[in-house]
Amino acid sequence: MVRLSGRSATRRPRPSESPHASAGPRPQGPGGNGARPGALWSVVTGRSVAGQVFVLQVVIVLLLVVSAVVAQVLQVRHDTDLEAQNRSIAVAQSFAHAPGTAAALRSPDPTAILQPKAEATRKATGVDFVVVMNTNGIRYTHPKPDRIGKKFVGTIGPAVAGGTVVEHVNGTIGPLVQVVVPVKDRSGKVVGLVSSGITTAHVGGAANQQLPLLLAAAAAALALATAGTALVSRRLLRQTHGLGPHEMTRMYEHHDAVLHAVREGVLIVGDGGRLLLANDEAQRLLDLPQDAERRSVLELGLDDETAALLASGRVATDEVHLVKDRLLAINQRPTAVRGGPAGSVATLRDSTELRALSGRAEVARERLNMLYDAGVGIGTSLDVGRTAEELAGLAVPRFADFATVDLFDAVLHGEEPKPGTALRRAACAGVRKDCPLYPVGERIRFVATSPQARSLTTGQSVLVPVLREASGWRAQHPERTGQVLEYGIHSLITVPLRAGNLVLGVVNFWRSEKPQPFDSEELALAEELVTRAAVSIDNARRYTREHSMAVTLQRSLLPRSLPEQGALEIAYRYLPAQAGVGGDWFDVLPLSGGRVALVVGDVVGHGLHAAATMGRLRTAVHNFSALDLPPDELLGLLDELVGRIDQDETAADGSAAIAGATCLYAVYDPVSRRCSIARAGHPPPALVPPEGGVEFPEVPAGPPLGLGGLPFEAAELELAEGSRLVLYTDGLVEDRERDIDVGLELLSDALRGTPDGSPEETCRAVLDRLPARPSDDVALIVARTRVLGGDRVAEWQVPSDPAAVSEVRSAVTRRLADWDLEELGFTTELILSELVTNAIRYGRSPIGVRLLRDRTLICEVSDSSTTSPHLRYAATTDEGGRGLFLVAQLAERWGTRYTPHGKIIWAEQPLP
């Protein structure tokens, strides 16, 4: 409890007390508090907190009552006006629509007919007047006959136009509401006007009679509220002991000073062992949680003996308890003396002797903790810059106020350092951000007299206790070093980053906040810290070198640009993995007949081996595609190749075979719009039709390449023009944190979000859903289909008769003329003559000729024979054998591809 000294001796006497009346005993009220005479007067005067609360509550209640009365009066007036308006409109409209009113207005003497009716209506309805007038406002009726024939006072324009006029006016009989309505004949023409009005006094009489009752009820409510407020304030007066605002403020200030300004911990524990209050020092000494108050002391994480003492409430004097790492002297006294509440007050004092004895042990333990944290927290990634930042961040502020790491440029790129070259600041950490030291990224060439240069040359650490006296350091950059000294940095330790015989750079520790300079013990700690970090930085350097080599190899093996072709509009993306280099690859291969092959594959594993294997497979796909094989047959050849690679490498070094590779191979024909797809353990393609939606076609899932023994199966799709075919590797849809089904759903959402997007926009939308650096390589191809229309394709069936060759030549010449390709007529005739003649002579029917106008002019001759012609050089005495040689010389490319029904010999010529 906190008692104000002199409180009882200086209390002012109440008006009902005499200065000598306090000598006698006071009667006790409820709760043991003295019910002082004149307590009600103290409440009313407002000197105490209770009195001020009473006055404030009375004022609030009074304002509420007055507001209610005013609101009620305003509501009565509003209702009165509304009632007067409604009654006047009803009377006027009823009279205007009454039978005979319109006819009376057209009679020679309207007054004689309408005056009796108007007076009868006025008396029957209780309105003050019913006036009938013509459209010019001349009255035909009026309660006072002498006003008949005079002009109506009011607005009649809207009523003449067919509307209704409502006005609030102050007439000779008082405030009233008058209404003017039109009188219309059967044709809807306005032939006169009817006005009716009533004073608000006649309507609001009943409401006015209720006003005294309302005021009486308000007065009763005010009296009851005042009485209730007085009772509440009297109870508050007893609970605050009659203290005024200034006295309670002074009491709080004393309470705050005692509890939070003293360097002793103070705890107040209530009945039942619950903590009621703990000052700042107690929070620090006991390391209490933020929500400690109102909790049992047994639940605060204290040791058993200390918690039992505080919960028991027993008297204790200077009992010493070990609380975590502190020895505390505890004094405890109960609060239930002199009628106080049940509980106890405990004071805590930290032992100064313990602090003096454990000071050095604390420093040693902190250094050991820092070295342990260095082993755990430095080198969490294989990134040189990140590792340097971890070293600098660990040293600040536990060891130094600022720490900088300077590395040779070669180290940052994974190479071995070259002595004598400049360094680059790789990391900088400090207790403040405005330090004038060299910023991160700055190239620095230290002068020979600087501590950093000496450390790099000798490989030894350098301690500079007082920088202001180190002329060699100040010679590095006089202007900047002067700014550093003005900033407050006064001591330096420079330690070389050594990994074996290599010096990777230097680490600088700067001190500014602590006035003491670095000493020899701190130099030893800095050397130990940097030695541990140097191993991690060198590991990161080696990894950077290997990673760069692998990335370079991988980039050299991937296509640098896409070949020209007209069947597909293609966009692609390749994202390397966050760590390591994978074996993902893709390719676009133009085939004969305007067709295009799309390939996406993934070699299982990471590193140089995976990248090299990927290059071998990509080269094999290039070679196999030249044979114009169907996708399933091509994957079969790849499967055999991967199996042989595994066997050769296993036999060579005895290591286990690689886990194989996956591949998806698709061939699209722009003439037939058909796409043949086969996959070997690869995720299925996605298809976005022109009308929208996303599909994953059912493509038979073959085993991964290298397993052998199982055949592959192709699927045939017919794609509408403008369809988007999306091929990808598993890094796009698979992740350690989500299942492949979730990844496929995310891919579908991204594709649905670009219904009319180009392949470039589709690639961008898909990759926006990936992290900046995925955990696995990602290869993505988006191909939008084009169609080679019928106007660019010509086909003929050729009978197995040599005489038909001339007819084919003529038809081809005419078609070339239609295409404005007469320049190619001669060479095309020669090529087709040779190919058709060979098909007639050596092949089997049916024989067909197809001409395609794409990026090149393609001539195709098909037959049902599977015998392939071979190019050879004829001797001078040979009569034949020069046809295919002639075709090879005239065409840019030529070749043979097999179909399920035979073969096709094709030749391409560049367009003029």
PDB file of C-alpha atoms in Angstrom, residues 474-595:
ATOM      1  CA  ARG A 474      44.829   8.252 -42.310  1.00  0.00           C
ATOM      2  CA  ALA A 475      46.929   8.289 -45.487  1.00  0.00           C
ATOM      3  CA  GLN A 476      44.411   5.968 -47.197  1.00  0.00           C
ATOM      4  CA  HIS A 477      41.954   8.799 -47.913  1.00  0.00           C
ATOM      5  CA  PRO A 478      42.556  11.955 -45.817  1.00  0.00           C
ATOM      6  CA  GLU A 479      39.122  13.444 -46.442  1.00  0.00           C
ATOM      7  CA  ARG A 480      37.147  10.243 -45.763  1.00  0.00           C
ATOM      8  CA  THR A 481      39.258   9.219 -42.767  1.00  0.00           C
ATOM      9  CA  GLY A 482      38.686  12.655 -41.283  1.00  0.00           C
ATOM     10  CA  GLN A 483      34.938  12.128 -41.649  1.00  0.00           C
ATOM     11  CA  VAL A 484      35.257   8.712 -39.977  1.00  0.00           C
ATOM     12  CA  LEU A 485      37.047  10.250 -36.982  1.00  0.00           C
ATOM     13  CA  GLU A 486      34.482  13.051 -36.703  1.00  0.00           C
ATOM     14  CA  TYR A 487      31.757  10.426 -36.798  1.00  0.00           C
ATOM     15  CA  GLY A 488      33.180   8.928 -33.613  1.00  0.00           C
ATOM     16  CA  ILE A 489      34.919   5.774 -34.816  1.00  0.00           C
ATOM     17  CA  HIS A 490      38.106   5.500 -32.779  1.00  0.00           C
ATOM     18  CA  SER A 491      39.428   1.910 -32.824  1.00  0.00           C
ATOM     19  CA  LEU A 492      40.028  -0.774 -35.491  1.00  0.00           C
ATOM     20  CA  ILE A 493      40.845  -4.467 -35.841  1.00  0.00           C
ATOM     21  CA  THR A 494      41.793  -5.779 -39.309  1.00  0.00           C
ATOM     22  CA  VAL A 495      41.866  -9.567 -39.821  1.00  0.00           C
ATOM     23  CA  PRO A 496      42.796 -11.303 -43.105  1.00  0.00           C
ATOM     24  CA  LEU A 497      40.356 -13.828 -44.538  1.00  0.00           C
ATOM     25  CA  ARG A 498      42.609 -16.839 -45.030  1.00  0.00           C
ATOM     26  CA  ALA A 499      41.609 -20.197 -46.489  1.00  0.00           C
ATOM     27  CA  GLY A 500      44.714 -22.371 -46.515  1.00  0.00           C
ATOM     28  CA  ASN A 501      47.395 -20.445 -48.405  1.00  0.00           C
ATOM     29  CA  LEU A 502      44.871 -18.127 -50.048  1.00  0.00           C
ATOM     30  CA  VAL A 503      44.075 -14.666 -48.693  1.00  0.00           C
ATOM     31  CA  LEU A 504      40.522 -13.920 -49.866  1.00  0.00           C
ATOM     32  CA  GLY A 505      40.262 -10.421 -48.393  1.00  0.00           C
ATOM     33  CA  VAL A 506      40.118  -8.606 -45.063  1.00  0.00           C
ATOM     34  CA  VAL A 507      37.504  -8.086 -42.347  1.00  0.00           C
ATOM     35  CA  ASN A 508      37.465  -4.784 -40.438  1.00  0.00           C
ATOM     36  CA  PHE A 509      35.884  -4.296 -37.023  1.00  0.00           C
ATOM     37  CA  TRP A 510      35.269  -0.672 -35.983  1.00  0.00           C
ATOM     38  CA  ARG A 511      34.297   0.708 -32.570  1.00  0.00           C
ATOM     39  CA  SER A 512      32.509   4.004 -31.891  1.00  0.00           C
ATOM     40  CA  GLU A 513      29.875   3.592 -29.154  1.00  0.00           C
ATOM     41  CA  LYS A 514      32.114   2.117 -26.444  1.00  0.00           C
ATOM     42  CA  PRO A 515      34.834   4.526 -25.280  1.00  0.00           C
ATOM     43  CA  GLN A 516      37.302   1.713 -24.584  1.00  0.00           C
ATOM     44  CA  PRO A 517      39.533   0.709 -27.540  1.00  0.00           C
ATOM     45  CA  PHE A 518      39.885  -2.853 -28.734  1.00  0.00           C
ATOM     46  CA  ASP A 519      42.375  -4.933 -26.720  1.00  0.00           C
ATOM     47  CA  SER A 520      44.449  -8.049 -27.342  1.00  0.00           C
ATOM     48  CA  GLU A 521      41.754 -10.394 -26.027  1.00  0.00           C
ATOM     49  CA  GLU A 522      39.239  -8.953 -28.473  1.00  0.00           C
ATOM     50  CA  LEU A 523      41.836  -9.317 -31.242  1.00  0.00           C
ATOM     51  CA  ALA A 524      42.062 -13.059 -30.499  1.00  0.00           C
ATOM     52  CA  LEU A 525      38.267 -13.302 -30.587  1.00  0.00           C
ATOM     53  CA  ALA A 526      38.140 -11.487 -33.939  1.00  0.00           C
ATOM     54  CA  GLU A 527      40.743 -13.863 -35.411  1.00  0.00           C
ATOM     55  CA  GLU A 528      38.753 -16.894 -34.256  1.00  0.00           C
ATOM     56  CA  LEU A 529      35.542 -15.454 -35.665  1.00  0.00           C
ATOM     57  CA  VAL A 530      37.090 -14.644 -39.069  1.00  0.00           C
ATOM     58  CA  THR A 531      38.834 -18.033 -39.276  1.00  0.00           C
ATOM     59  CA  ARG A 532      35.487 -19.802 -38.989  1.00  0.00           C
ATOM     60  CA  ALA A 533      33.900 -17.490 -41.546  1.00  0.00           C
ATOM     61  CA  ALA A 534      36.776 -17.882 -44.021  1.00  0.00           C
ATOM     62  CA  VAL A 535      35.994 -21.562 -44.487  1.00  0.00           C
ATOM     63  CA  SER A 536      32.393 -20.758 -45.403  1.00  0.00           C
ATOM     64  CA  ILE A 537      33.417 -17.976 -47.804  1.00  0.00           C
ATOM     65  CA  ASP A 538      35.939 -20.255 -49.529  1.00  0.00           C
ATOM     66  CA  ASN A 539      33.295 -22.985 -49.863  1.00  0.00           C
ATOM     67  CA  ALA A 540      30.923 -20.434 -51.380  1.00  0.00           C
ATOM     68  CA  ARG A 541      33.709 -19.311 -53.753  1.00  0.00           C
ATOM     69  CA  ARG A 542      34.330 -22.874 -54.921  1.00  0.00           C
ATOM     70  CA  TYR A 543      30.626 -23.459 -55.386  1.00  0.00           C
ATOM     71  CA  THR A 544      30.298 -20.223 -57.353  1.00  0.00           C
ATOM     72  CA  ARG A 545      33.074 -21.349 -59.683  1.00  0.00           C
ATOM     73  CA  GLU A 546      31.513 -24.762 -60.277  1.00  0.00           C
ATOM     74  CA  HIS A 547      28.065 -23.284 -60.639  1.00  0.00           C
ATOM     75  CA  SER A 548      29.309 -20.740 -63.189  1.00  0.00           C
ATOM     76  CA  MET A 549      30.980 -23.498 -65.183  1.00  0.00           C
ATOM     77  CA  ALA A 550      27.827 -25.591 -65.138  1.00  0.00           C
ATOM     78  CA  VAL A 551      25.632 -22.645 -66.110  1.00  0.00           C
ATOM     79  CA  THR A 552      27.993 -21.737 -68.940  1.00  0.00           C
ATOM     80  CA  LEU A 553      27.925 -25.308 -70.200  1.00  0.00           C
ATOM     81  CA  GLN A 554      24.168 -25.496 -69.900  1.00  0.00           C
ATOM     82  CA  ARG A 555      23.621 -22.191 -71.710  1.00  0.00           C
ATOM     83  CA  SER A 556      25.913 -23.303 -74.521  1.00  0.00           C
ATOM     84  CA  LEU A 557      23.891 -26.498 -74.951  1.00  0.00           C
ATOM     85  CA  LEU A 558      20.474 -24.829 -75.029  1.00  0.00           C
ATOM     86  CA  PRO A 559      19.175 -23.161 -78.210  1.00  0.00           C
ATOM     87  CA  ARG A 560      20.150 -19.511 -78.390  1.00  0.00           C
ATOM     88  CA  SER A 561      17.469 -18.658 -80.964  1.00  0.00           C
ATOM     89  CA  LEU A 562      14.547 -20.450 -82.558  1.00  0.00           C
ATOM     90  CA  PRO A 563      14.677 -21.551 -86.195  1.00  0.00           C
ATOM     91  CA  GLU A 564      12.460 -19.906 -88.753  1.00  0.00           C
ATOM     92  CA  GLN A 565       9.248 -21.761 -89.502  1.00  0.00           C
ATOM     93  CA  GLY A 566       5.665 -20.843 -90.351  1.00  0.00           C
ATOM     94  CA  ALA A 567       3.600 -23.528 -88.645  1.00  0.00           C
ATOM     95  CA  LEU A 568       3.730 -22.168 -85.070  1.00  0.00           C
ATOM     96  CA  GLU A 569       4.070 -18.852 -83.302  1.00  0.00           C
ATOM     97  CA  ILE A 570       6.397 -19.733 -80.420  1.00  0.00           C
ATOM     98  CA  ALA A 571       7.583 -18.118 -77.192  1.00  0.00           C
ATOM     99  CA  TYR A 572       9.772 -19.821 -74.601  1.00  0.00           C
ATOM    100  CA  ARG A 573      11.316 -19.289 -71.182  1.00  0.00           C
ATOM    101  CA  TYR A 574      14.087 -21.020 -69.301  1.00  0.00           C
ATOM    102  CA  LEU A 575      14.690 -20.380 -65.575  1.00  0.00           C
ATOM    103  CA  PRO A 576      17.683 -21.990 -63.879  1.00  0.00           C
ATOM    104  CA  ALA A 577      17.222 -23.539 -60.459  1.00  0.00           C
ATOM    105  CA  GLN A 578      17.900 -21.670 -57.234  1.00  0.00           C
ATOM    106  CA  ALA A 579      20.753 -24.018 -56.387  1.00  0.00           C
ATOM    107  CA  GLY A 580      22.675 -26.159 -58.840  1.00  0.00           C
ATOM    108  CA  VAL A 581      22.231 -26.625 -62.557  1.00  0.00           C
ATOM    109  CA  GLY A 582      19.690 -29.055 -63.879  1.00  0.00           C
ATOM    110  CA  GLY A 583      19.298 -30.992 -67.100  1.00  0.00           C
ATOM    111  CA  ASP A 584      16.118 -29.404 -68.479  1.00  0.00           C
ATOM    112  CA  TRP A 585      16.126 -28.641 -72.200  1.00  0.00           C
ATOM    113  CA  PHE A 586      13.795 -27.719 -75.029  1.00  0.00           C
ATOM    114  CA  ASP A 587      14.033 -27.439 -78.784  1.00  0.00           C
ATOM    115  CA  VAL A 588      12.098 -26.450 -81.900  1.00  0.00           C
ATOM    116  CA  LEU A 589      12.920 -28.517 -85.007  1.00  0.00           C
ATOM    117  CA  PRO A 590      11.555 -27.708 -88.493  1.00  0.00           C
ATOM    118  CA  LEU A 591      10.645 -30.881 -90.381  1.00  0.00           C
ATOM    119  CA  SER A 592       9.748 -31.610 -93.956  1.00  0.00           C
ATOM    120  CA  GLY A 593       6.371 -30.694 -95.366  1.00  0.00           C
ATOM    121  CA  GLY A 594       6.136 -27.508 -93.279  1.00  0.00           C
ATOM    122  CA  ARG A 595       5.831 -29.525 -90.087  1.00  0.00           C
TER     123      ARG A 595
END
